[in-house]
Amino acid sequence: MPERITIIGSGPAGWTAAIYAARANLEPIVYEGAFNEDNRLKGTLPLGQLALTTEVENYPGFPSGDLTAFLDTSIDEKKRKYMAPHAKEGVSGPELMELMRQQAMNFGARIITDDIAELDLSERPFKLKSLGGTEFESHAIIIATGARANYLGLDSEEKFKNMGVSACAVCDGAMPRYRGKPLVVVGGGDSAMEEATFLTKYASTVYIVHRRDEFRASKIMADRALANEKITVKWSSNIDEVLGDDENGVTGVRIRSTIDPEKTEELEATGYFAAIGHTPNTDFLKGQLQTNDKGYVIWPVSHRTNTSVEGVFAAGDVADDHYKQAVTAAGTGCAAALDAERWLAAQGLE
Ligand code: NAP
């Protein structure tokens, strides 16, 4: 018997889709990904990009910091007993993802810790094959495999991940190690402008290191960054190495001129933010769904999560090169489950 609905991916979109599909009695099966070296190196382990961050301050419902005083003084004694222990002190990315996973499990989602390596979308029910070799069929599929941040690929970047190397200023920028200190952002697109401008809230100085002598970013965002007194641009420069040590993590970067490769300079910094774009995790689709010029899955109908293949839905960052937030991913995960549920009902497969 084919599965009714298979969810591929285990970030906020995948788990939200699983929660909604399970509550609709669709008995979803979730392929959450495999724990293997290949996924670790690519940044595509189960639980997605949030599992690579620390505290999450912008996911609604989880205010950061110690809330004991607020709870003691502002929440009625009777209501307090309904509040989960974690409601006292914000939430970390990995914790949020474990909670979502558990929430999906509580409603009966079946979770398989494996990748979907191959799928055939040419006829229904669709055929899927996992990395571990399991072959099965499914009437509907939700693709929620997310995207991964691009890094330059330096060994020193890898070494200091979570110790000053990040690809998400919005996630990590407010951490104590970045406050009042010089920081480095690499890239010249809108993300680099946005991240650098955002980081000036905390940093003493933000260096934007860009390999050319003009930005790719939109004029308005570039102008805003250039007008910010805390931002210094290092034009026509590449990052040679992220500098640091085991105790302190990142302590700076060495940059090299792209015009005169003999010319290097060391910048002191406690943080290094890569803002050189993201890559959607769509390799396993092998071109079977329509994507945009950056490889993100297209939703052909506005405000619907249907893809170019009937019965296949997409949610979260794999179909979003614009917002890329946990809460927007969760929102489209919900939408995909509802769209899939209605589609299955229309096929008489509910
Ligand atoms: P992007 O536009 O592709 O820019 C990537 C930047 O990284 C480019 O400046 C590129 O340099 C640089 N880069 C790429 N590979 C590099 C390497 N190996 N070494 C050094 N530099 C490298 O990506 P993005 O900035 O993430 O933006 C993605 C999309 O999201 C865009 O459409 C953007 O408009 C949109 N976005 C919008 C907003 C907003 O409106 N608020 C915010 C963020 C992103 P070159 O310029 O030399 O190629």
Coordinates of C-alpha atoms and ligand atoms in Angstrom, one line a residue:
M1 CA 0.0 0.0 0.0
P2 CA 1.4 3.4 -0.9
E3 CA 1.9 5.9 1.9
R4 CA -0.7 8.7 1.7
I5 CA 1.8 11.4 2.5
T6 CA 5.6 11.5 2.8
I7 CA 7.4 14.5 4.2
I8 CA 11.0 14.9 3.3
G9 CA 13.0 17.2 5.6
S10 CA 13.1 18.0 9.3
G11 CA 13.3 21.7 9.8
P12 CA 10.4 23.9 11.0
A13 CA 8.6 23.4 7.7
G14 CA 8.8 19.6 7.8
W15 CA 7.7 19.2 11.4
T16 CA 4.9 21.7 11.1
A17 CA 3.6 19.8 8.0
A18 CA 3.9 16.6 10.0
I19 CA 2.0 18.0 12.9
Y20 CA -0.9 19.1 10.7
A21 CA -0.9 16.0 8.5
A22 CA -0.9 13.7 11.6
R23 CA -3.7 15.6 13.2
A24 CA -5.7 15.2 10.0
N25 CA -5.2 11.4 10.4
L26 CA -3.1 11.2 7.3
E27 CA -0.5 9.1 9.2
P28 CA 2.5 10.9 7.6
I29 CA 5.9 9.4 7.3
V30 CA 8.7 11.8 7.8
Y31 CA 12.2 11.2 6.3
E32 CA 14.2 13.4 8.6
G33 CA 17.6 12.8 7.0
A34 CA 20.6 10.7 7.8
F35 CA 23.2 11.3 10.4
N36 CA 26.3 10.8 8.2
E37 CA 29.6 12.6 7.5
D38 CA 28.4 13.8 4.1
N39 CA 25.4 15.6 5.6
R40 CA 27.6 17.0 8.5
L41 CA 30.0 18.5 6.1
K42 CA 27.3 20.0 3.9
G43 CA 25.3 21.4 6.9
T44 CA 22.3 19.2 6.1
L45 CA 22.0 17.0 9.2
P46 CA 18.5 16.2 10.5
L47 CA 16.7 19.1 12.2
G48 CA 18.0 21.6 9.7
Q49 CA 19.7 25.0 10.0
L50 CA 18.1 25.8 13.4
A51 CA 20.0 22.9 14.9
L52 CA 23.2 24.7 14.0
T53 CA 22.3 27.9 15.9
T54 CA 22.3 28.8 19.5
E55 CA 19.5 30.9 21.2
V56 CA 16.5 31.7 19.0
E57 CA 15.1 35.0 20.0
N58 CA 12.7 35.7 17.2
Y59 CA 10.5 32.6 17.2
P60 CA 7.1 33.8 18.6
G61 CA 6.2 32.3 21.9
F62 CA 9.7 31.9 23.3
P63 CA 10.8 35.2 24.8
S64 CA 14.5 35.1 25.6
G65 CA 16.2 35.7 28.9
D66 CA 15.2 34.6 32.4
L67 CA 11.5 35.2 32.7
T68 CA 11.2 34.2 36.4
A69 CA 10.4 37.7 37.5
F70 CA 7.9 38.3 34.8
L71 CA 6.1 35.0 35.6
D72 CA 6.2 35.7 39.3
T73 CA 4.6 39.1 39.0
S74 CA 2.5 39.1 35.8
I75 CA 1.1 35.6 35.4
D76 CA -1.8 34.5 37.4
E77 CA -0.9 31.7 39.8
K78 CA -3.6 29.4 38.2
K79 CA -2.3 29.9 34.7
R80 CA 1.4 29.3 35.7
K81 CA 0.8 25.6 36.1
Y82 CA 0.0 25.3 32.4
M83 CA 3.3 26.8 31.4
A84 CA 6.0 24.4 30.3
P85 CA 9.3 24.6 32.2
H86 CA 11.1 25.9 29.1
A87 CA 8.8 28.9 29.0
K88 CA 11.0 30.4 31.7
E89 CA 14.1 30.9 29.7
G90 CA 13.7 31.3 25.9
V91 CA 14.6 28.5 23.5
S92 CA 17.7 27.3 21.6
G93 CA 17.5 26.3 18.0
P94 CA 18.3 22.6 18.7
E95 CA 15.7 22.6 21.6
L96 CA 13.0 24.2 19.4
M97 CA 13.6 21.5 16.7
E98 CA 13.5 18.6 19.2
L99 CA 10.2 20.0 20.6
M100 CA 8.7 20.3 17.2
R101 CA 9.9 16.7 16.4
Q102 CA 8.3 15.4 19.6
Q103 CA 5.1 17.3 18.9
A104 CA 4.9 15.6 15.5
M105 CA 5.6 12.2 17.1
N106 CA 2.9 12.8 19.8
F107 CA 0.3 13.0 17.0
G108 CA 1.5 9.8 15.4
A109 CA 4.0 10.9 12.7
R110 CA 6.3 8.1 11.8
I111 CA 9.9 9.2 11.7
I112 CA 12.6 7.6 9.6
T113 CA 16.2 8.7 10.2
D114 CA 17.4 8.4 6.6
D115 CA 17.7 10.5 3.4
I116 CA 15.5 10.1 0.4
A117 CA 18.1 9.5 -2.2
E118 CA 16.0 9.0 -5.3
L119 CA 12.4 9.6 -6.3
D120 CA 10.4 9.2 -9.5
L121 CA 7.7 11.8 -10.0
S122 CA 6.8 10.8 -13.5
E123 CA 3.7 8.9 -12.5
R124 CA 1.5 8.5 -9.4
P125 CA 1.8 7.0 -6.9
F126 CA 5.3 8.4 -6.7
K127 CA 8.2 6.1 -6.2
L128 CA 10.8 6.8 -3.5
K129 CA 14.1 5.2 -2.5
S130 CA 16.0 6.0 0.7
L131 CA 19.8 6.1 1.1
G132 CA 19.5 3.0 3.2
G133 CA 17.8 1.2 0.3
T134 CA 14.1 1.2 1.4
E135 CA 11.8 1.5 -1.6
F136 CA 8.2 2.6 -1.3
E137 CA 5.4 4.6 -3.0
S138 CA 3.5 7.7 -1.8
H139 CA 0.4 9.4 -3.1
A140 CA 1.5 12.9 -2.0
I141 CA 4.9 14.3 -1.1
I142 CA 5.9 17.4 0.8
I143 CA 9.4 18.6 0.0
A144 CA 10.8 20.5 3.0
T145 CA 14.5 19.9 2.7
G146 CA 15.5 23.5 3.3
A147 CA 18.6 25.3 2.1
R148 CA 22.2 25.4 3.4
A149 CA 24.3 28.5 3.8
N150 CA 27.3 28.8 1.5
Y151 CA 30.7 29.1 3.0
L152 CA 33.9 29.8 1.3
G153 CA 35.2 26.3 2.1
L154 CA 38.2 27.3 4.2
D155 CA 39.4 24.8 6.9
S156 CA 39.5 27.6 9.4
E157 CA 35.8 28.4 8.8
E158 CA 34.9 24.9 9.6
K159 CA 37.1 24.9 12.7
F160 CA 35.4 27.9 14.3
K161 CA 31.8 27.2 13.4
N162 CA 29.8 28.0 16.6
M163 CA 32.9 29.7 18.0
G164 CA 32.6 33.0 16.0
V165 CA 31.9 31.7 12.5
S166 CA 28.3 32.0 11.5
A167 CA 26.1 32.4 8.4
C168 CA 23.2 34.0 10.2
A169 CA 23.6 37.4 11.8
V170 CA 19.9 37.5 12.7
C171 CA 20.2 34.2 14.6
D172 CA 23.5 34.8 16.3
G173 CA 24.3 38.5 16.2
A174 CA 23.1 39.4 19.7
M175 CA 25.4 36.8 21.4
P176 CA 27.7 38.3 24.0
R177 CA 30.9 37.5 22.0
Y178 CA 29.8 39.9 19.3
R179 CA 28.8 42.8 21.5
G180 CA 30.9 45.9 21.4
K181 CA 33.5 44.0 19.2
P182 CA 34.7 44.4 15.6
L183 CA 33.0 41.8 13.3
V184 CA 33.6 40.7 9.7
V185 CA 30.9 40.0 7.0
V186 CA 32.0 38.5 3.7
G187 CA 29.9 39.1 0.6
G188 CA 28.5 41.9 -1.5
G189 CA 24.9 41.1 -2.1
D190 CA 21.7 42.1 -0.2
S191 CA 22.3 39.5 2.5
A192 CA 25.8 41.0 3.2
M193 CA 24.3 44.5 3.4
E194 CA 21.4 43.4 5.6
E195 CA 23.6 41.3 7.9
A196 CA 26.3 44.0 8.2
T197 CA 23.7 46.7 8.9
F198 CA 21.9 44.4 11.5
L199 CA 25.2 43.7 13.2
T200 CA 26.0 47.4 13.8
K201 CA 23.4 47.2 16.5
Y202 CA 25.8 45.2 18.6
A203 CA 29.3 45.6 17.1
S204 CA 31.9 48.3 17.5
T205 CA 32.8 48.1 13.8
V206 CA 31.6 45.9 11.0
Y207 CA 34.0 45.2 8.1
I208 CA 32.4 44.1 4.9
V209 CA 34.9 42.1 2.9
H210 CA 34.0 42.0 -0.8
R211 CA 35.9 40.5 -3.7
R212 CA 35.1 43.2 -6.2
D213 CA 35.1 47.0 -6.2
E214 CA 31.3 47.3 -6.4
F215 CA 28.4 45.6 -4.7
R216 CA 25.9 43.3 -6.2
A217 CA 23.3 44.4 -3.7
S218 CA 20.4 46.7 -4.6
K219 CA 21.3 50.3 -4.5
I220 CA 19.0 51.1 -1.6
M221 CA 20.5 48.5 0.6
A222 CA 24.1 49.2 -0.4
D223 CA 23.6 53.0 0.2
R224 CA 22.2 52.3 3.6
A225 CA 25.2 50.2 4.5
L226 CA 27.7 52.6 3.1
A227 CA 26.1 55.5 5.0
N228 CA 26.4 53.6 8.3
E229 CA 29.3 55.0 10.3
K230 CA 30.1 51.7 11.9
I231 CA 30.6 49.9 8.5
T232 CA 34.0 49.9 6.8
V233 CA 34.2 48.2 3.4
K234 CA 37.4 46.3 2.4
W235 CA 37.0 46.4 -1.4
S236 CA 38.6 43.9 -3.8
S237 CA 39.6 41.5 -1.0
N238 CA 39.2 37.9 -0.3
I239 CA 39.3 36.1 3.0
D240 CA 42.5 34.2 3.1
E241 CA 42.0 32.7 6.5
V242 CA 39.8 33.0 9.6
L243 CA 42.2 33.5 12.5
G244 CA 41.6 32.2 16.1
D245 CA 42.5 29.7 18.7
D246 CA 40.7 26.9 20.7
E247 CA 40.1 29.0 23.7
N248 CA 38.7 32.2 22.1
G249 CA 37.4 31.0 18.8
V250 CA 37.6 33.6 16.1
T251 CA 40.1 36.5 16.8
G252 CA 40.2 38.0 13.3
V253 CA 40.7 37.3 9.6
R254 CA 43.5 37.7 7.1
I255 CA 42.4 39.3 3.9
R256 CA 44.2 39.3 0.5
S257 CA 43.8 41.9 -2.2
T258 CA 42.3 40.5 -5.4
I259 CA 44.2 43.3 -7.3
D260 CA 47.6 42.7 -5.8
P261 CA 47.7 39.2 -4.4
E262 CA 51.0 40.1 -2.5
K263 CA 49.0 42.5 -0.3
T264 CA 47.5 41.0 2.8
E265 CA 46.0 42.6 6.0
E266 CA 44.9 41.3 9.3
L267 CA 41.6 42.5 10.8
E268 CA 40.9 42.0 14.4
A269 CA 37.3 40.6 15.0
T270 CA 35.4 38.3 17.3
G271 CA 33.0 37.2 14.6
Y272 CA 33.0 36.2 10.9
F273 CA 29.7 36.0 9.1
A274 CA 29.5 34.4 5.7
A275 CA 26.8 36.1 3.5
I276 CA 27.6 34.6 0.1
G277 CA 24.3 33.1 -0.6
H278 CA 22.4 29.9 0.1
T279 CA 22.0 26.7 -1.8
P280 CA 18.6 24.9 -1.7
N281 CA 18.8 21.2 -1.0
T282 CA 17.3 19.9 -4.2
D283 CA 20.0 17.7 -5.6
F284 CA 17.9 14.5 -5.0
L285 CA 15.1 15.9 -7.1
K286 CA 17.3 15.7 -10.2
G287 CA 15.4 18.4 -12.1
Q288 CA 11.9 16.8 -11.8
L289 CA 10.4 20.0 -10.3
Q290 CA 10.5 23.4 -11.8
T291 CA 12.9 25.7 -10.0
N292 CA 13.9 29.3 -10.4
D293 CA 17.2 30.5 -11.7
K294 CA 18.8 30.0 -8.2
G295 CA 17.5 26.4 -7.9
Y296 CA 14.7 27.1 -5.5
V297 CA 11.5 25.1 -6.0
I298 CA 8.7 27.2 -7.6
W299 CA 5.2 27.5 -6.3
P300 CA 3.4 28.2 -9.6
V301 CA 0.2 29.5 -8.0
S302 CA 0.5 32.4 -5.6
H303 CA -0.3 31.6 -2.0
R304 CA -0.4 27.9 -2.6
T305 CA 2.4 25.3 -1.9
N306 CA 1.7 23.2 -5.0
T307 CA 4.7 22.6 -7.2
S308 CA 4.9 22.0 -10.9
V309 CA 4.0 18.3 -10.3
E310 CA 0.5 17.6 -9.1
G311 CA 0.6 15.8 -5.7
V312 CA 4.0 17.3 -4.8
F313 CA 4.1 20.2 -2.4
A314 CA 7.0 22.3 -1.2
A315 CA 7.4 24.2 2.1
G316 CA 10.1 26.2 3.8
D317 CA 13.5 27.5 2.6
V318 CA 13.7 25.0 -0.3
A319 CA 11.0 27.2 -2.0
D320 CA 11.9 30.5 -0.4
D321 CA 14.9 32.5 -1.4
H322 CA 13.5 35.7 0.2
Y323 CA 12.4 35.4 3.8
K324 CA 14.3 32.4 5.0
Q325 CA 13.0 32.5 8.6
A326 CA 12.0 29.7 10.9
V327 CA 8.6 31.1 11.4
T328 CA 7.9 31.6 7.7
A329 CA 9.1 28.0 7.1
A330 CA 6.7 26.7 9.8
G331 CA 3.9 28.8 8.2
T332 CA 4.4 27.3 4.7
G333 CA 4.8 23.8 6.3
C334 CA 1.3 24.2 7.7
A335 CA 0.0 25.4 4.4
A336 CA 1.6 22.5 2.5
A337 CA -0.1 20.0 4.9
L338 CA -3.5 21.7 4.4
D339 CA -3.0 21.8 0.6
A340 CA -1.9 18.1 0.5
E341 CA -4.9 17.1 2.7
R342 CA -7.3 18.9 0.4
W343 CA -5.7 17.4 -2.7
L344 CA -5.8 13.9 -1.2
A345 CA -9.4 14.3 -0.4
A346 CA -10.2 15.4 -3.9
Q347 CA -8.5 12.2 -5.1
G348 CA -10.6 10.2 -2.7
L349 CA -7.5 9.2 -0.8
E350 CA -8.2 10.8 2.5
Ligands
NAP1 P1 23.7 37.0 -3.8 O1 22.9 38.1 -4.3 O2 23.9 35.9 -4.7 O3 25.1 37.6 -3.4 C1 26.2 36.8 -3.0 C2 27.4 37.7 -2.8 O4 28.4 36.8 -2.3 C3 27.9 38.4 -4.0 O5 28.3 39.7 -3.8 C4 29.1 37.5 -4.4 O6 30.1 38.2 -5.0 C5 29.6 37.0 -3.1 N1 30.2 35.7 -3.2 C6 29.7 34.6 -3.7 N2 30.6 33.6 -3.7 C7 31.7 34.1 -3.2 C8 33.0 33.6 -3.0 N3 33.3 32.3 -3.2 N4 33.9 34.4 -2.5 C9 33.7 35.7 -2.2 N5 32.5 36.3 -2.4 C10 31.5 35.5 -2.9 O7 23.1 36.4 -2.5 P2 22.4 37.1 -1.3 O8 23.0 38.4 -0.9 O9 22.2 36.0 -0.2 O10 20.9 37.4 -1.9 C11 20.1 36.3 -2.4 C12 18.8 36.8 -2.8 O11 18.0 37.2 -1.7 C13 18.9 38.0 -3.7 O12 17.9 38.0 -4.7 C14 18.7 39.2 -2.8 O13 18.1 40.3 -3.5 C15 17.7 38.6 -1.8 N6 17.7 39.2 -0.5 C16 16.9 40.3 -0.3 C17 16.9 40.9 0.9 C18 16.0 42.1 1.1 O14 15.4 42.6 0.2 N7 15.8 42.5 2.4 C19 17.9 40.6 1.9 C20 18.7 39.5 1.6 C21 18.6 38.8 0.4 P3 30.0 38.9 -6.5 O15 29.1 40.0 -6.4 O16 31.4 39.2 -6.9 O17 29.4 37.8 -7.3

